[in-house]
PDB file of C-alpha atoms in Angstrom:
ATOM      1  CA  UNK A  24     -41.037 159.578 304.278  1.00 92.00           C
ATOM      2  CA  UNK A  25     -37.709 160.557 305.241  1.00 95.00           C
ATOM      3  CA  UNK A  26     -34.885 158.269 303.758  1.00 97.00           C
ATOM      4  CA  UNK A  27     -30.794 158.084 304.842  1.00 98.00           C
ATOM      5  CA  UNK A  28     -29.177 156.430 302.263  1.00 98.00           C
ATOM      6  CA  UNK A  29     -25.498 154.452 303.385  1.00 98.00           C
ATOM      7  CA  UNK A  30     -22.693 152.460 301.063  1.00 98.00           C
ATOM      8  CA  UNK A  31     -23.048 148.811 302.317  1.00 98.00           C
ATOM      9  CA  UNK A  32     -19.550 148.251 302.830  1.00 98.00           C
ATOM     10  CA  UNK A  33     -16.350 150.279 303.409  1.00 98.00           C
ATOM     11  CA  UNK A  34     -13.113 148.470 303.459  1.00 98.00           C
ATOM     12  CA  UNK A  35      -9.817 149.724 305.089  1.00 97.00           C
ATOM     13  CA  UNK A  36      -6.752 148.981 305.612  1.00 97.00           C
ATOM     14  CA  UNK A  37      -5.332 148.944 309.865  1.00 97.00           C
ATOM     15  CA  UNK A  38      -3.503 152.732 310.464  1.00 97.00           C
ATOM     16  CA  UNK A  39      -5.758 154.286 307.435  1.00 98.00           C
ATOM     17  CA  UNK A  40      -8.208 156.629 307.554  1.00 98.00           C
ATOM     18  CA  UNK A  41     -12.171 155.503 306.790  1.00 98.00           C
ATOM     19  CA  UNK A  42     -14.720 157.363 305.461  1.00 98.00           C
ATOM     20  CA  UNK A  43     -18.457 156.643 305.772  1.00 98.00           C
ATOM     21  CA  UNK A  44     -21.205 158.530 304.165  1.00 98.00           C
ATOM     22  CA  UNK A  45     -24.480 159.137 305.016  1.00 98.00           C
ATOM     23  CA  UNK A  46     -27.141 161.037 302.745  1.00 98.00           C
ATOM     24  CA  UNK A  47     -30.588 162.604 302.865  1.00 97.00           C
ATOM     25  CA  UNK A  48     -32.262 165.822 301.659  1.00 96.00           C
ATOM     26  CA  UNK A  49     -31.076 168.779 303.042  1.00 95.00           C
ATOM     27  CA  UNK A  50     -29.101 166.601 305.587  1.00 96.00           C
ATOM     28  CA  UNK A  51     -27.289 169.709 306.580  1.00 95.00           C
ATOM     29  CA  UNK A  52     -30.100 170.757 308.488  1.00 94.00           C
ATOM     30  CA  UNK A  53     -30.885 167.800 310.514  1.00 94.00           C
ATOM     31  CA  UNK A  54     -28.840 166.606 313.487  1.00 96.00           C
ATOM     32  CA  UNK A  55     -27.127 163.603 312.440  1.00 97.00           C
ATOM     33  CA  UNK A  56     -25.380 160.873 314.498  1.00 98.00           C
ATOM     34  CA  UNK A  57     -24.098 157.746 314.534  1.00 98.00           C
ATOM     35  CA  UNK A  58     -24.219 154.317 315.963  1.00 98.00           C
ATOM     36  CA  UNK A  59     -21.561 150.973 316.445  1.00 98.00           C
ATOM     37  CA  UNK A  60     -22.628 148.368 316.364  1.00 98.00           C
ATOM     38  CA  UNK A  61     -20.212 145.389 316.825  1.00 98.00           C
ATOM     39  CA  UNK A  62     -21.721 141.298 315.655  1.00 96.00           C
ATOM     40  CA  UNK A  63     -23.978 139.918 318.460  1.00 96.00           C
ATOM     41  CA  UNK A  64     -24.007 142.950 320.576  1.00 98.00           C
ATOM     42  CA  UNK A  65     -26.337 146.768 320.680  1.00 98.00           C
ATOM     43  CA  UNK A  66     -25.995 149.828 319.356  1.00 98.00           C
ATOM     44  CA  UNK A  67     -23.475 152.159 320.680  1.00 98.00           C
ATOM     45  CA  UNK A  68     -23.329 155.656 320.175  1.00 98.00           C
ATOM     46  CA  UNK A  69     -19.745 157.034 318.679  1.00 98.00           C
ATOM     47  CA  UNK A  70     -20.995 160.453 317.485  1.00 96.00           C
ATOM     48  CA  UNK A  71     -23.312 163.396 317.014  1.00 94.00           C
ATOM     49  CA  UNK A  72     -22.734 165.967 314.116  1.00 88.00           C
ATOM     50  CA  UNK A  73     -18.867 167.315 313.969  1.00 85.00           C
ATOM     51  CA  UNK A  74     -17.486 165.942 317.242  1.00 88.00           C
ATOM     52  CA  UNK A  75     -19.954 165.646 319.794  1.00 92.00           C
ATOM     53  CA  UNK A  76     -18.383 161.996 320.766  1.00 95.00           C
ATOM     54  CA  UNK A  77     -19.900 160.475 324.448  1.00 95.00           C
ATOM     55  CA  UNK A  78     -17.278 159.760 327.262  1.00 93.00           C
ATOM     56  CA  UNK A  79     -15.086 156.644 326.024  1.00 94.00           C
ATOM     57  CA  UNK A  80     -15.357 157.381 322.670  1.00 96.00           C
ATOM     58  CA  UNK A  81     -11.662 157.819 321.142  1.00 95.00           C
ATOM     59  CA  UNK A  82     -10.856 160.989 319.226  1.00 95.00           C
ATOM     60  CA  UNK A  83     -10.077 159.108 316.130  1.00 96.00           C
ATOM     61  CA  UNK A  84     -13.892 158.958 315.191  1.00 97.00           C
ATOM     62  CA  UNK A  85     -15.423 162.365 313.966  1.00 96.00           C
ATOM     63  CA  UNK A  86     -17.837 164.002 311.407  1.00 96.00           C
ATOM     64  CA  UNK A  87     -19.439 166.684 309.366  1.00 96.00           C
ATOM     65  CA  UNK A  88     -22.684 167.193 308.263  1.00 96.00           C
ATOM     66  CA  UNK A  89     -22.921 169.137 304.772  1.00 95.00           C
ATOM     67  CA  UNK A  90     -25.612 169.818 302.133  1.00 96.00           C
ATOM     68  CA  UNK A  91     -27.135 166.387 301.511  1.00 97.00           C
ATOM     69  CA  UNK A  92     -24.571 164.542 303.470  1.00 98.00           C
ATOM     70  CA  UNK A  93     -22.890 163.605 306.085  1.00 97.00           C
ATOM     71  CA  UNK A  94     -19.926 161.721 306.965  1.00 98.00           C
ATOM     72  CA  UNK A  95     -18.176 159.201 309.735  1.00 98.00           C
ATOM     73  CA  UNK A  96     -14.582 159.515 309.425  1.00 97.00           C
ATOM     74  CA  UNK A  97     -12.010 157.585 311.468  1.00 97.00           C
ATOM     75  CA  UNK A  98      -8.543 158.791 311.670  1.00 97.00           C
ATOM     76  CA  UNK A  99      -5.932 155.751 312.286  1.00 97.00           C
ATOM     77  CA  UNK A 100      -8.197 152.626 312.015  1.00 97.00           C
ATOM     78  CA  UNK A 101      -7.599 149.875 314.143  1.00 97.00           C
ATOM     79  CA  UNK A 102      -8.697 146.809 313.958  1.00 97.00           C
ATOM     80  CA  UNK A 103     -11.292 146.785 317.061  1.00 97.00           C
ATOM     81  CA  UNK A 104     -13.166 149.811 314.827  1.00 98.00           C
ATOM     82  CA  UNK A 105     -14.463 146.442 312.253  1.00 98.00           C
ATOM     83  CA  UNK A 106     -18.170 146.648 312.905  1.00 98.00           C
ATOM     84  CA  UNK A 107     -21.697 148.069 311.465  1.00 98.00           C
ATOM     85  CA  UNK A 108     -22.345 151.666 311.739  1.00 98.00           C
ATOM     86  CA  UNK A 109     -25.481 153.296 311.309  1.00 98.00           C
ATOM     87  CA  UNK A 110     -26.273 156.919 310.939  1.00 98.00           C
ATOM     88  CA  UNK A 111     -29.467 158.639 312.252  1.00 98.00           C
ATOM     89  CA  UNK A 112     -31.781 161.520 312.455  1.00 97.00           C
ATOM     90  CA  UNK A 113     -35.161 162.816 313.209  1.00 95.00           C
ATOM     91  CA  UNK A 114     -37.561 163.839 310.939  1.00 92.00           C
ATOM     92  CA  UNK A 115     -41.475 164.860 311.865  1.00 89.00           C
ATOM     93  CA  UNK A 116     -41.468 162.863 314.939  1.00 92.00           C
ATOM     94  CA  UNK A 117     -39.907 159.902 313.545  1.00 95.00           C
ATOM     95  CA  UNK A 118     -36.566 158.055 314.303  1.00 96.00           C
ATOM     96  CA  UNK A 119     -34.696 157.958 310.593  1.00 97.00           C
ATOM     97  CA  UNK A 120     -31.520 155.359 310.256  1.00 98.00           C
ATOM     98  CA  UNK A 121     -29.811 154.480 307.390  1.00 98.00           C
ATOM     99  CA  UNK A 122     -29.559 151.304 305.939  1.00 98.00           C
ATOM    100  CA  UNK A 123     -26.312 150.611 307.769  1.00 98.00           C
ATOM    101  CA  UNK A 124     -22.656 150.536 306.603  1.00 98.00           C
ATOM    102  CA  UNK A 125     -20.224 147.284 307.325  1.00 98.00           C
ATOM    103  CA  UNK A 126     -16.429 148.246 307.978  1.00 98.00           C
ATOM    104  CA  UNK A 127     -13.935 145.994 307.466  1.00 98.00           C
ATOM    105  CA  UNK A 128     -10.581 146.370 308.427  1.00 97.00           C
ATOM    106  CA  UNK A 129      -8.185 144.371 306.293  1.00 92.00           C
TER     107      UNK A 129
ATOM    108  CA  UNK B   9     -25.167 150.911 337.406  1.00 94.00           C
ATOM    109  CA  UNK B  10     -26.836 152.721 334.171  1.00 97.00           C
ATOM    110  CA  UNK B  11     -28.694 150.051 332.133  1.00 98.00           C
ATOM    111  CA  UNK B  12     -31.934 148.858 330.484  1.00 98.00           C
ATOM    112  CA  UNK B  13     -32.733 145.565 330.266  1.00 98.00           C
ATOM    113  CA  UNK B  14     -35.392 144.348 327.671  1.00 98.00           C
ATOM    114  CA  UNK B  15     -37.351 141.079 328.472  1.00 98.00           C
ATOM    115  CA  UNK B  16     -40.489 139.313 327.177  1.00 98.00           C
ATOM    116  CA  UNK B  17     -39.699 137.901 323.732  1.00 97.00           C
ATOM    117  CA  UNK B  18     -40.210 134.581 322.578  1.00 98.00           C
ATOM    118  CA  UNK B  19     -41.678 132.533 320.195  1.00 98.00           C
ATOM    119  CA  UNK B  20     -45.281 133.179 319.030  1.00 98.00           C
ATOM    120  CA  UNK B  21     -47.652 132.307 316.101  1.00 98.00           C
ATOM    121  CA  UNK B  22     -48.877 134.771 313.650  1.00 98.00           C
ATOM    122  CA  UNK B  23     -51.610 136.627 314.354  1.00 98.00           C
ATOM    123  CA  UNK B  24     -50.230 136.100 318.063  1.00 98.00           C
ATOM    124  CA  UNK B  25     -49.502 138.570 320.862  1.00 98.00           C
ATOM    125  CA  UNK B  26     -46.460 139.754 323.296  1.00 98.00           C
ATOM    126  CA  UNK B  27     -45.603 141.985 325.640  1.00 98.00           C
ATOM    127  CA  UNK B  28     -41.880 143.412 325.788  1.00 98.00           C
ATOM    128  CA  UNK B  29     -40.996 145.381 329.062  1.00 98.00           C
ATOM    129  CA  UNK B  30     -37.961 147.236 329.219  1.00 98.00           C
ATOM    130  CA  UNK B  31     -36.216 147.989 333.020  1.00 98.00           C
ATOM    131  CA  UNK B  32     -34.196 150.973 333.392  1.00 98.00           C
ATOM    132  CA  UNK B  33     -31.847 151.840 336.394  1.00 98.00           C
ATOM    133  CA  UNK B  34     -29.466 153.678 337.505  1.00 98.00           C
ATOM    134  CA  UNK B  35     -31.158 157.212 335.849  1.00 98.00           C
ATOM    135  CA  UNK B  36     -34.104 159.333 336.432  1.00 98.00           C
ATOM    136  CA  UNK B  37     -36.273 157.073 334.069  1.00 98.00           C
ATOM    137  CA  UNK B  38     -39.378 159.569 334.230  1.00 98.00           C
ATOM    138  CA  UNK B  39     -37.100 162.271 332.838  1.00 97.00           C
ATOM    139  CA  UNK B  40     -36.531 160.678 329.641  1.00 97.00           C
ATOM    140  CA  UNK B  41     -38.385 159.687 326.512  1.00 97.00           C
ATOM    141  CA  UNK B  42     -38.021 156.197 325.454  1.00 98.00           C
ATOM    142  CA  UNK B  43     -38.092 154.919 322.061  1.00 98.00           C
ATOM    143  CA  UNK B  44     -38.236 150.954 320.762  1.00 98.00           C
ATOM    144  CA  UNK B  45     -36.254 149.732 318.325  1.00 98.00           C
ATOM    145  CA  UNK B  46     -36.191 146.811 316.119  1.00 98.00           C
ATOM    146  CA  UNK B  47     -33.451 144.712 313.401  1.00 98.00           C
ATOM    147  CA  UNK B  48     -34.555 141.977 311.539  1.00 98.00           C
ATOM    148  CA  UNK B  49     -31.979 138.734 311.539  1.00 97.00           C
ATOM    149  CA  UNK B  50     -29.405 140.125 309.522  1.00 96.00           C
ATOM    150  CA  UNK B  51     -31.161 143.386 308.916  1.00 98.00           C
ATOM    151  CA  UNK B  52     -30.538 147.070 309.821  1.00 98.00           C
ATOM    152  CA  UNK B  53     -31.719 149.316 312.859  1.00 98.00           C
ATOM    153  CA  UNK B  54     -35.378 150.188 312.084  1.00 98.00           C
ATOM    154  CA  UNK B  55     -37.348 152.293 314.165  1.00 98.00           C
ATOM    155  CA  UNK B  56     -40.920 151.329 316.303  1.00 98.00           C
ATOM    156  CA  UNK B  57     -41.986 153.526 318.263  1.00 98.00           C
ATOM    157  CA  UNK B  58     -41.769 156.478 320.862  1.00 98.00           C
ATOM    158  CA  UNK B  59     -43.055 157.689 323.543  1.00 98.00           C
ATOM    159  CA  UNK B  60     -42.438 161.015 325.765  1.00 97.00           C
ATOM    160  CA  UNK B  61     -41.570 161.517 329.567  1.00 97.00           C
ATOM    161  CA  UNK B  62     -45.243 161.591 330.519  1.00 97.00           C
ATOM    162  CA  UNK B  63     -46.901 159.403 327.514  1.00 96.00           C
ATOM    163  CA  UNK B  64     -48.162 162.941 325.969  1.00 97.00           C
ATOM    164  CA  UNK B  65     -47.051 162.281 322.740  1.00 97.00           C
ATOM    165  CA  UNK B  66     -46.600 158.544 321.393  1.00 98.00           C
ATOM    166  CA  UNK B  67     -45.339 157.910 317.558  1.00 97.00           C
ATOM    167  CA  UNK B  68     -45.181 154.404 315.832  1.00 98.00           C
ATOM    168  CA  UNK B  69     -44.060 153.537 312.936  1.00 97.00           C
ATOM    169  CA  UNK B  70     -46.334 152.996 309.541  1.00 97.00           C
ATOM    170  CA  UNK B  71     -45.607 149.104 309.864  1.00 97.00           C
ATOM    171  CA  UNK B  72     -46.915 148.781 313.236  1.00 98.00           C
ATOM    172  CA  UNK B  73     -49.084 151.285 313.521  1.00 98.00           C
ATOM    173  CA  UNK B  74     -52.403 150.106 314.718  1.00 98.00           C
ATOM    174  CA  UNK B  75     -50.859 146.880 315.683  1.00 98.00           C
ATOM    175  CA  UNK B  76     -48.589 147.909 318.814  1.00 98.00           C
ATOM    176  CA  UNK B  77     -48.743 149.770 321.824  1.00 98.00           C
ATOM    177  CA  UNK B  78     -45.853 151.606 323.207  1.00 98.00           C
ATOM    178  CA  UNK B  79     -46.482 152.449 327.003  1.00 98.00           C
ATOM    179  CA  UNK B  80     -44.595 153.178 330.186  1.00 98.00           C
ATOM    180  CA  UNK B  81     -44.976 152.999 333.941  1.00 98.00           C
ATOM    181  CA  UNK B  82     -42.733 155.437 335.633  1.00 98.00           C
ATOM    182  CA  UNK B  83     -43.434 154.295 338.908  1.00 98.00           C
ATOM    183  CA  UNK B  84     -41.823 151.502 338.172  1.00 98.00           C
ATOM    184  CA  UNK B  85     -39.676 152.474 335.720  1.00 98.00           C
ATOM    185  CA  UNK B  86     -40.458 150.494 332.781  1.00 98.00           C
ATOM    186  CA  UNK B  87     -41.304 150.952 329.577  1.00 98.00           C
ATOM    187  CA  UNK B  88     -43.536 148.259 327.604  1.00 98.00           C
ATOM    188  CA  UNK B  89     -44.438 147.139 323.565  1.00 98.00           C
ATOM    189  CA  UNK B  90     -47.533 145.489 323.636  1.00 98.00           C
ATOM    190  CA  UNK B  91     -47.489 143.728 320.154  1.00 98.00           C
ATOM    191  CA  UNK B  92     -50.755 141.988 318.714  1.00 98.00           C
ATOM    192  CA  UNK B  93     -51.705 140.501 315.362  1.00 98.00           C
ATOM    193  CA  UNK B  94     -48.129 139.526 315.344  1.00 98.00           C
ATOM    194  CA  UNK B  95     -46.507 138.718 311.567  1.00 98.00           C
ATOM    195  CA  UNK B  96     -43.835 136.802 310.428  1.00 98.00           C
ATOM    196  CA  UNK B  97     -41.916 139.879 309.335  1.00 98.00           C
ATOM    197  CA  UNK B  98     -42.067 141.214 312.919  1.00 98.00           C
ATOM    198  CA  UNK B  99     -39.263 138.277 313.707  1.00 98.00           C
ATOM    199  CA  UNK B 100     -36.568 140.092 315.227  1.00 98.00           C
ATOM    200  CA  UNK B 101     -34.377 141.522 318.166  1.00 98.00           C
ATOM    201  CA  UNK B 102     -36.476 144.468 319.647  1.00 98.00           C
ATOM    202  CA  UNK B 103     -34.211 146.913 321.659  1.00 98.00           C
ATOM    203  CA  UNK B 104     -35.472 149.914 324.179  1.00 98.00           C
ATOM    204  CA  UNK B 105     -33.201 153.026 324.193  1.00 98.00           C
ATOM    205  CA  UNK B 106     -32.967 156.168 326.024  1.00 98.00           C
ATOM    206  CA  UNK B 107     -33.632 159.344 324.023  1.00 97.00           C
ATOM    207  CA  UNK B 108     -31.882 162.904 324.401  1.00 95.00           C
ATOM    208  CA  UNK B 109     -32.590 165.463 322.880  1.00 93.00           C
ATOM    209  CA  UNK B 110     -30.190 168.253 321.069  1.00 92.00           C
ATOM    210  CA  UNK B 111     -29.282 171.949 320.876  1.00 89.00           C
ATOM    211  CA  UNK B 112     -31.898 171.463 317.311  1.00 89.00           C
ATOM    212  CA  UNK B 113     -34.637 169.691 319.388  1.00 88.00           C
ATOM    213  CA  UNK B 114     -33.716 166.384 317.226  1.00 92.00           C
ATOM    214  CA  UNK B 115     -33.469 163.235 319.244  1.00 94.00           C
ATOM    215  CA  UNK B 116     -30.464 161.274 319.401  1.00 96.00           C
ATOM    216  CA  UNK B 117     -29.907 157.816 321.496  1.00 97.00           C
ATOM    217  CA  UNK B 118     -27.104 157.350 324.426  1.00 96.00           C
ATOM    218  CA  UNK B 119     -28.367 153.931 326.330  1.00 98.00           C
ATOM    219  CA  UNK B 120     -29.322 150.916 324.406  1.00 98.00           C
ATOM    220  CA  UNK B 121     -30.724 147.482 326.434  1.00 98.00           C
ATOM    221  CA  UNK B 122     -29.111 144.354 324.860  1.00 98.00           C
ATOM    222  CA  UNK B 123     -32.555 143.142 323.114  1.00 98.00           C
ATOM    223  CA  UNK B 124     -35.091 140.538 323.247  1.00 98.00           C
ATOM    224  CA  UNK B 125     -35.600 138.305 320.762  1.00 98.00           C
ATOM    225  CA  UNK B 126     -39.197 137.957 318.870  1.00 98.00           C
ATOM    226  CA  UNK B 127     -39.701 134.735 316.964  1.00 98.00           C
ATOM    227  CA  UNK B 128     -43.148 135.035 314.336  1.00 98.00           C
ATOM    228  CA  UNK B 129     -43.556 131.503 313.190  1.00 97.00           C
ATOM    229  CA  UNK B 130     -45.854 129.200 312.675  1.00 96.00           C
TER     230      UNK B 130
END
């Protein structure tokens, strides 16, 4: 089966920029996105592929998708960004996340 | 107002059944396909099942497979998880969500209920 592999933890500092990986075989060709998801509350999602961000969604967040990876960045961290993130794609009919990635912003 | 609203959890014994319904409003709900969604107390996002606009085409998960039963009524704009021969590893917050699909044909999710809460103890 399909597997999306994730760092457990990124740290970074308020006003920096955070990077977030995401990996898989042959990523590249799979639509990849990615999910917020803040302590006690659902998934939200920030962002499909380069910049494909849903209405409310600030600009600092955006991607890329290359090879066997992809990756969440977010430009100018601020301290409401501190949550879980989760990337995802599909694969023969199923619904792939990775194992989830904890920001902290310190 | 756009929303989905998951209800039905609880606490059951193993081997024991439940029924989750999900609401939607607010959106064509027979447009859309629907997927369930699952995370273990302290756990990541995994994946239960899915099921398309008119319940052609229904996918589960190799954990559940043969255990649950993903269903919808679009009448009445719900979407159900019937869960039998419960175990305690199935403890955890079950959320519906509302698929889309992209430009690839991949399906991504935009509307997420708040979750129910499944409790498999003894």
């Amino acid at each position: 089966s399909y597997e999306l592999t994730q760092p457990p933890s990124v740290s970074v500092s308020p006003g920096q920029t955070a990077s977030i990986t995401c990996s898989g075989d042959t990523l590249e060709d799979k639509y990849v996105c990615w999910y917020q998801q803040k302590p006690g509350q659902s998934p939200v999602l920030v962002l499909c592929q380069e910049n494909k961000r849903p209405s409310g969604i600030p600009e600092r967040f955006s991607g890329s998708n290359s090879g066997n990876t992809a990756t969440l960045t977010i430009i100018g961290t601020q301290a409401m960004d501190e949550a879980d993130y989760y990337c995802q794609a599909w694969d023969s009919n199923t619904v792939v996340f990775g194992g989830g990635t904890k920001l902290t912003v310190l | 107002d756009v929303q989905l609203v998951e209800s039905g959890g609880g606490l059951v014994k193993p081997g024991g059944s439940l029924r989750l319904s999900c609401a939607a409003s607010g959106f064509t709900f027979s447009s859309y396909t629907m997927i369930w969604v699952r995370q273990a107390p302290g756990k990541g996002l995994e994946w239960v099942s899915s099921i398309t606009t008119r319940s052609s085409y229904i996918f589960y998960a190799d954990s559940v497979k043969g255990r649950f039963t993903i269903s919808r009524d679009n009448a009445k704009n719900s979407l159900y998880l019937q869960m039998n021969s419960l175990r305690t590893e199935d403890t955890a917050v079950y959320y519906c969500a509302r698929a889309r699909t992209a430009p690839t044909g991949d399906w991504y999710f935009d509307l997420w209920g708040r979750g129910t809460l499944v409790t498999v103890s003894s």
